[in-house]
Tab-separated table of C-alpha atoms in Angstrom:
chain	number	residue	atom	x	y	z
A	1	MET	CA	299.896	46.026	-155.547
A	2	ALA	CA	302.975	48.150	-156.228
A	3	ILE	CA	302.756	51.683	-154.829
A	4	GLU	CA	304.874	54.441	-156.316
A	5	PHE	CA	306.146	57.184	-154.026
A	6	THR	CA	308.235	60.335	-154.119
A	7	LYS	CA	310.417	61.541	-151.268
A	8	TYR	CA	310.327	65.295	-150.582
A	9	HIS	CA	311.675	67.539	-147.877
A	10	GLY	CA	310.935	71.057	-146.691
A	11	LEU	CA	314.047	72.346	-144.901
A	12	GLY	CA	314.912	68.805	-143.839
A	13	ASN	CA	311.408	67.974	-142.607
A	14	ASP	CA	310.980	64.966	-144.905
A	15	PHE	CA	307.989	63.072	-146.222
A	16	ILE	CA	306.965	60.136	-148.382
A	17	LEU	CA	304.385	61.406	-150.913
A	18	ILE	CA	301.864	58.966	-152.393
A	19	ASP	CA	299.461	59.574	-155.298
A	20	ASN	CA	296.138	58.530	-153.730
A	21	ARG	CA	293.863	60.401	-156.148
A	22	SER	CA	291.995	57.244	-157.192
A	23	SER	CA	290.602	56.664	-153.704
A	24	SER	CA	289.451	58.684	-150.699
A	25	VAL	CA	291.032	56.110	-148.372
A	26	PRO	CA	294.830	56.085	-147.834
A	27	VAL	CA	296.458	53.100	-149.526
A	28	VAL	CA	298.886	52.706	-146.620
A	29	THR	CA	297.800	51.987	-143.043
A	30	PRO	CA	299.188	53.827	-140.007
A	31	GLU	CA	301.064	50.660	-139.056
A	32	GLN	CA	302.651	50.472	-142.498
A	33	ALA	CA	303.501	54.177	-142.298
A	34	ILE	CA	305.510	53.519	-139.131
A	35	GLU	CA	307.558	50.914	-141.009
A	36	LEU	CA	308.065	53.143	-144.052
A	37	CYS	CA	309.251	56.059	-141.908
A	38	ASP	CA	311.841	53.973	-140.068
A	39	ARG	CA	315.243	55.421	-140.955
A	40	HIS	CA	317.076	52.110	-140.587
A	41	PHE	CA	314.632	49.529	-141.919
A	42	GLY	CA	312.372	51.659	-144.132
A	43	ILE	CA	312.578	54.623	-146.493
A	44	GLY	CA	312.978	57.080	-143.645
A	45	ALA	CA	310.739	60.112	-143.131
A	46	ASP	CA	308.919	62.267	-140.605
A	47	GLY	CA	305.603	61.245	-142.146
A	48	VAL	CA	303.655	59.805	-145.096
A	49	ILE	CA	301.461	62.238	-147.050
A	50	PHE	CA	298.596	61.174	-149.304
A	51	ALA	CA	297.200	63.236	-152.201
A	52	LEU	CA	293.502	62.306	-152.225
A	53	PRO	CA	290.527	63.603	-154.235
A	54	GLY	CA	289.225	67.010	-153.208
A	55	GLU	CA	286.266	67.504	-150.884
A	56	ASN	CA	283.654	70.263	-150.760
A	57	GLY	CA	284.902	71.990	-153.895
A	58	THR	CA	288.624	71.818	-153.132
A	59	ASP	CA	291.200	70.631	-155.658
A	60	TYR	CA	292.697	67.894	-153.483
A	61	THR	CA	292.627	66.476	-149.980
A	62	MET	CA	295.726	66.028	-147.830
A	63	ARG	CA	296.084	63.377	-145.170
A	64	ILE	CA	299.252	62.547	-143.289
A	65	PHE	CA	300.421	59.814	-140.957
A	66	ASN	CA	303.264	60.748	-138.632
A	67	SER	CA	306.263	58.485	-138.095
A	68	ASP	CA	304.532	57.080	-134.977
A	69	GLY	CA	301.332	56.289	-136.918
A	70	SER	CA	299.290	59.163	-135.481
A	71	GLU	CA	297.408	61.512	-137.794
A	72	PRO	CA	297.883	65.286	-137.383
A	73	GLU	CA	295.368	67.809	-138.633
A	74	MET	CA	297.850	69.587	-140.900
A	75	CYS	CA	301.542	70.063	-141.635
A	76	GLY	CA	303.052	73.295	-142.941
A	77	ASN	CA	306.239	71.907	-144.484
A	78	GLY	CA	304.249	68.913	-145.665
A	79	ILE	CA	301.707	70.964	-147.565
A	80	ARG	CA	304.491	72.784	-149.426
A	81	CYS	CA	305.887	69.398	-150.398
A	82	LEU	CA	302.411	68.265	-151.430
A	83	ALA	CA	302.059	71.320	-153.693
A	84	GLY	CA	305.320	70.445	-155.444
A	85	PHE	CA	304.252	66.817	-155.716
A	86	LEU	CA	300.881	67.760	-157.243
A	87	ALA	CA	302.601	69.988	-159.793
A	88	ASP	CA	304.820	67.039	-160.759
A	89	LEU	CA	301.815	64.716	-161.035
A	90	GLU	CA	299.898	67.149	-163.240
A	91	GLY	CA	302.911	67.848	-165.438
A	92	GLU	CA	302.119	69.671	-168.643
A	93	SER	CA	298.401	69.527	-167.887
A	94	ARG	CA	298.852	71.894	-164.931
A	95	ASN	CA	296.978	75.128	-165.637
A	96	LYS	CA	297.307	77.044	-162.377
A	97	ASP	CA	299.895	77.921	-159.759
A	98	SER	CA	297.836	77.453	-156.617
A	99	TYR	CA	295.691	74.717	-155.078
A	100	ARG	CA	292.852	74.699	-152.579
A	101	ILE	CA	293.589	71.707	-150.377
A	102	HIS	CA	291.205	70.199	-147.853
A	103	THR	CA	292.898	69.178	-144.593
A	104	LEU	CA	291.641	68.115	-141.188
A	105	GLY	CA	292.705	71.597	-140.056
A	106	GLY	CA	290.688	73.439	-142.720
A	107	VAL	CA	291.225	74.540	-146.326
A	108	ILE	CA	294.824	75.606	-147.044
A	109	THR	CA	296.010	77.319	-150.243
A	110	PRO	CA	299.651	76.868	-151.346
A	111	GLN	CA	300.955	78.864	-154.311
A	112	LEU	CA	303.926	77.828	-156.461
A	113	LEU	CA	306.195	80.831	-157.022
A	114	SER	CA	308.402	81.430	-160.048
A	115	ASP	CA	311.604	81.119	-157.967
A	116	GLY	CA	310.727	77.580	-156.872
A	117	GLN	CA	309.495	78.597	-153.419
A	118	VAL	CA	305.986	77.830	-152.206
A	119	LYS	CA	303.880	80.499	-150.488
A	120	VAL	CA	301.088	79.149	-148.335
A	121	ASP	CA	298.012	80.956	-147.061
A	122	MET	CA	297.843	79.239	-143.673
A	123	GLY	CA	294.589	80.900	-142.652
A	124	LEU	CA	293.713	82.547	-139.353
A	125	PRO	CA	295.380	81.560	-136.092
A	126	SER	CA	293.092	80.207	-133.355
A	127	LEU	CA	293.918	81.468	-129.891
A	128	LEU	CA	291.245	80.450	-127.398
A	129	ALA	CA	292.114	77.680	-124.951
A	130	SER	CA	289.201	75.586	-126.228
A	131	GLU	CA	290.622	75.852	-129.751
A	132	ILE	CA	294.154	74.690	-128.880
A	133	PRO	CA	292.858	72.654	-126.927
A	134	THR	CA	294.214	73.106	-123.418
A	135	ASN	CA	292.841	73.396	-119.897
A	136	LEU	CA	295.727	75.644	-118.856
A	137	VAL	CA	293.263	78.578	-118.638
A	138	PRO	CA	289.437	78.800	-118.946
A	139	ALA	CA	288.074	77.717	-122.330
A	140	GLN	CA	287.252	81.195	-123.678
A	141	GLU	CA	290.531	82.800	-122.641
A	142	LYS	CA	293.769	83.119	-124.623
A	143	VAL	CA	296.960	81.449	-123.433
A	144	ILE	CA	299.481	84.285	-123.569
A	145	SER	CA	302.559	84.262	-121.311
A	146	VAL	CA	301.031	81.770	-118.885
A	147	PRO	CA	303.307	79.868	-116.463
A	148	LEU	CA	303.503	76.099	-116.946
A	149	GLU	CA	305.410	73.645	-114.782
A	150	VAL	CA	307.343	71.109	-116.854
A	151	ALA	CA	310.186	68.953	-115.536
A	152	GLU	CA	310.448	70.890	-112.261
A	153	GLN	CA	310.873	74.165	-114.133
A	154	THR	CA	308.451	77.028	-114.769
A	155	TRP	CA	308.108	77.996	-118.419
A	156	GLU	CA	306.174	81.001	-119.719
A	157	VAL	CA	304.092	79.678	-122.604
A	158	THR	CA	301.808	81.011	-125.332
A	159	CYS	CA	299.541	78.642	-127.255
A	160	VAL	CA	298.371	78.942	-130.856
A	161	ASN	CA	296.457	76.584	-133.122
A	162	MET	CA	297.515	76.771	-136.786
A	163	GLY	CA	295.378	73.841	-137.888
A	164	ASN	CA	297.281	71.845	-135.273
A	165	PRO	CA	298.187	72.770	-131.677
A	166	HIS	CA	301.357	74.564	-130.597
A	167	CYS	CA	302.905	75.634	-127.313
A	168	ILE	CA	305.588	78.309	-127.684
A	169	THR	CA	308.125	79.386	-125.087
A	170	PHE	CA	310.835	82.038	-125.480
A	171	VAL	CA	314.352	81.260	-124.239
A	172	GLU	CA	317.707	83.031	-124.063
A	173	ASP	CA	319.657	80.323	-125.915
A	174	VAL	CA	317.703	77.853	-128.029
A	175	ALA	CA	320.791	75.699	-128.588
A	176	ALA	CA	321.029	74.991	-124.855
A	177	ILE	CA	317.609	73.317	-124.647
A	178	GLU	CA	317.815	69.553	-124.045
A	179	LEU	CA	315.086	68.934	-126.581
A	180	GLU	CA	315.142	65.135	-126.487
A	181	THR	CA	314.465	65.257	-122.737
A	182	ILE	CA	312.070	68.172	-122.343
A	183	GLY	CA	310.130	67.772	-125.624
A	184	PRO	CA	308.223	64.598	-124.682
A	185	LYS	CA	307.261	66.092	-121.321
A	186	PHE	CA	305.612	69.043	-123.045
A	187	GLU	CA	303.952	66.824	-125.662
A	188	HIS	CA	302.325	64.562	-123.076
A	189	HIS	CA	301.599	67.166	-120.397
A	190	PRO	CA	298.094	66.639	-118.963
A	191	VAL	CA	297.036	70.235	-119.733
A	192	PHE	CA	297.090	69.275	-123.440
A	193	PRO	CA	294.435	66.557	-123.936
A	194	GLN	CA	295.338	66.026	-127.616
A	195	ARG	CA	299.094	66.376	-127.011
A	196	ILE	CA	301.047	69.364	-128.317
A	197	ASN	CA	303.804	70.543	-130.654
A	198	THR	CA	306.365	72.605	-128.743
A	199	GLU	CA	308.566	75.415	-130.084
A	200	PHE	CA	311.509	76.940	-128.253
A	201	ILE	CA	312.255	80.423	-129.636
A	202	GLN	CA	315.242	82.731	-129.325
A	203	VAL	CA	314.592	86.319	-130.431
A	204	VAL	CA	317.723	87.513	-132.239
A	205	ARG	CA	316.027	90.612	-133.663
A	206	ARG	CA	312.411	91.665	-133.960
A	207	ASP	CA	312.488	90.393	-137.550
A	208	TYR	CA	314.644	87.301	-136.938
A	209	LEU	CA	313.834	84.329	-134.706
A	210	LYS	CA	315.700	81.085	-134.077
A	211	MET	CA	313.539	78.031	-133.445
A	212	ARG	CA	313.851	74.423	-132.364
A	213	VAL	CA	310.861	72.138	-132.283
A	214	TRP	CA	309.548	68.944	-130.754
A	215	GLU	CA	306.729	67.736	-133.007
A	216	ARG	CA	303.784	65.781	-131.710
A	217	GLY	CA	304.078	62.264	-133.107
A	218	ALA	CA	307.448	62.827	-134.794
A	219	GLY	CA	309.849	64.101	-132.117
A	220	ILE	CA	312.793	66.305	-133.052
A	221	THR	CA	312.538	67.518	-136.649
A	222	LEU	CA	314.638	69.934	-138.664
A	223	ALA	CA	311.687	72.188	-139.442
A	224	CYS	CA	307.996	72.732	-138.706
A	225	GLY	CA	306.020	75.132	-140.863
A	226	THR	CA	302.930	75.438	-138.679
A	227	GLY	CA	305.262	75.830	-135.703
A	228	ALA	CA	307.102	78.705	-137.358
A	229	CYS	CA	303.764	80.403	-138.046
A	230	ALA	CA	302.550	79.826	-134.490
A	231	SER	CA	305.835	81.165	-133.107
A	232	LEU	CA	305.563	84.422	-135.030
A	233	VAL	CA	301.993	84.838	-133.769
A	234	ALA	CA	303.190	84.201	-130.212
A	235	GLY	CA	306.000	86.713	-130.694
A	236	VAL	CA	303.569	89.387	-131.866
A	237	LEU	CA	301.099	88.678	-129.040
A	238	THR	CA	303.861	89.008	-126.457
A	239	GLY	CA	305.427	92.078	-128.083
A	240	LYS	CA	308.697	90.295	-128.888
A	241	CYS	CA	308.718	90.458	-132.707
A	242	ASP	CA	307.312	92.172	-135.790
A	243	ARG	CA	304.425	90.859	-137.887
A	244	THR	CA	306.889	89.818	-140.625
A	245	ALA	CA	310.035	87.898	-139.745
A	246	THR	CA	312.482	85.232	-140.786
A	247	VAL	CA	312.219	82.121	-138.644
A	248	GLU	CA	315.498	80.186	-138.720
A	249	LEU	CA	315.056	76.454	-138.147
A	250	PRO	CA	317.803	73.806	-138.004
A	251	GLY	CA	316.967	72.940	-141.638
A	252	GLY	CA	316.910	76.540	-142.899
A	253	PRO	CA	314.784	79.718	-142.946
A	254	LEU	CA	311.084	80.329	-143.477
A	255	GLN	CA	309.544	83.724	-144.200
A	256	ILE	CA	306.435	84.267	-142.069
A	257	GLU	CA	303.947	87.146	-142.231
A	258	TRP	CA	300.879	87.857	-140.084
A	259	SER	CA	299.020	90.235	-142.382
A	260	GLU	CA	297.535	93.368	-140.837
A	261	VAL	CA	295.143	93.568	-143.802
A	262	ASP	CA	293.343	90.225	-143.590
A	263	GLN	CA	294.852	88.828	-140.344
A	264	ARG	CA	295.895	85.650	-142.172
A	265	ILE	CA	299.264	83.942	-141.826
A	266	TYR	CA	301.479	83.521	-144.896
A	267	MET	CA	304.444	81.145	-144.980
A	268	THR	CA	307.042	81.034	-147.766
A	269	GLY	CA	309.700	78.362	-148.096
A	270	PRO	CA	311.138	75.586	-150.263
A	271	ALA	CA	309.929	72.112	-151.187
A	272	GLU	CA	312.606	69.825	-152.621
A	273	ARG	CA	312.117	66.523	-154.424
A	274	VAL	CA	314.694	63.942	-153.288
A	275	PHE	CA	313.945	60.706	-155.172
A	276	THR	CA	311.208	58.428	-156.443
A	277	GLY	CA	310.653	54.723	-155.852
A	278	LYS	CA	308.179	51.870	-155.692
A	279	LEU	CA	306.973	49.879	-152.715
């Protein structure tokens, strides 16, 4: 059976989008996703995203297989790309600018803005160690500025779950981090039983952060939306940044807000269609 796909990227974090609305089961296996994401022998992507029928009153369901075949709970850049993809699929029949999307990390609501950007209500951050999850501190405590030994170095880390788990550490010069070496050691550290996404953050100003990321299951990527959200939360919790800031990633900037009104996280950024094809 031929499968049509569309390639999208959000600040260089790229995905293969598949219309899976006729079935609640992904039409591509994790093993096939690994092959499709290969940048030399496949299409090339950080993950494969499936648009499935909605669950529990939502408009659609999102599932994603990473480039290593693992399945994350959610993906911030990916859900912006999914919103753009759904708008393309609906075409002239589209009658609203936002979607309620069921994910393994909860219900997420992206909104298509008139300037082509996508604003996403990312929900409430989870902060307890049991919610990350991590055994770095007792289950009902928050992980804020806690020392962690990685690669014979002590890092001060803050952990946030934004539908998927993140470990954030603040550094003087983010460009100096040997990400390809240190990233896997964070991801597979025994204090994180479900592995971890890791963000290295340089505070340029209280409203401007620079970020590099090692993503669980994907490695070095040009952007991570949930990571940008988690990093702003970590910056606020540690007193390093304001509740609204620009987070500059290698692929470009995201606007992140931790609302004082409803305590929810809002992320605004682009979603660009690259090309379509058929498998």
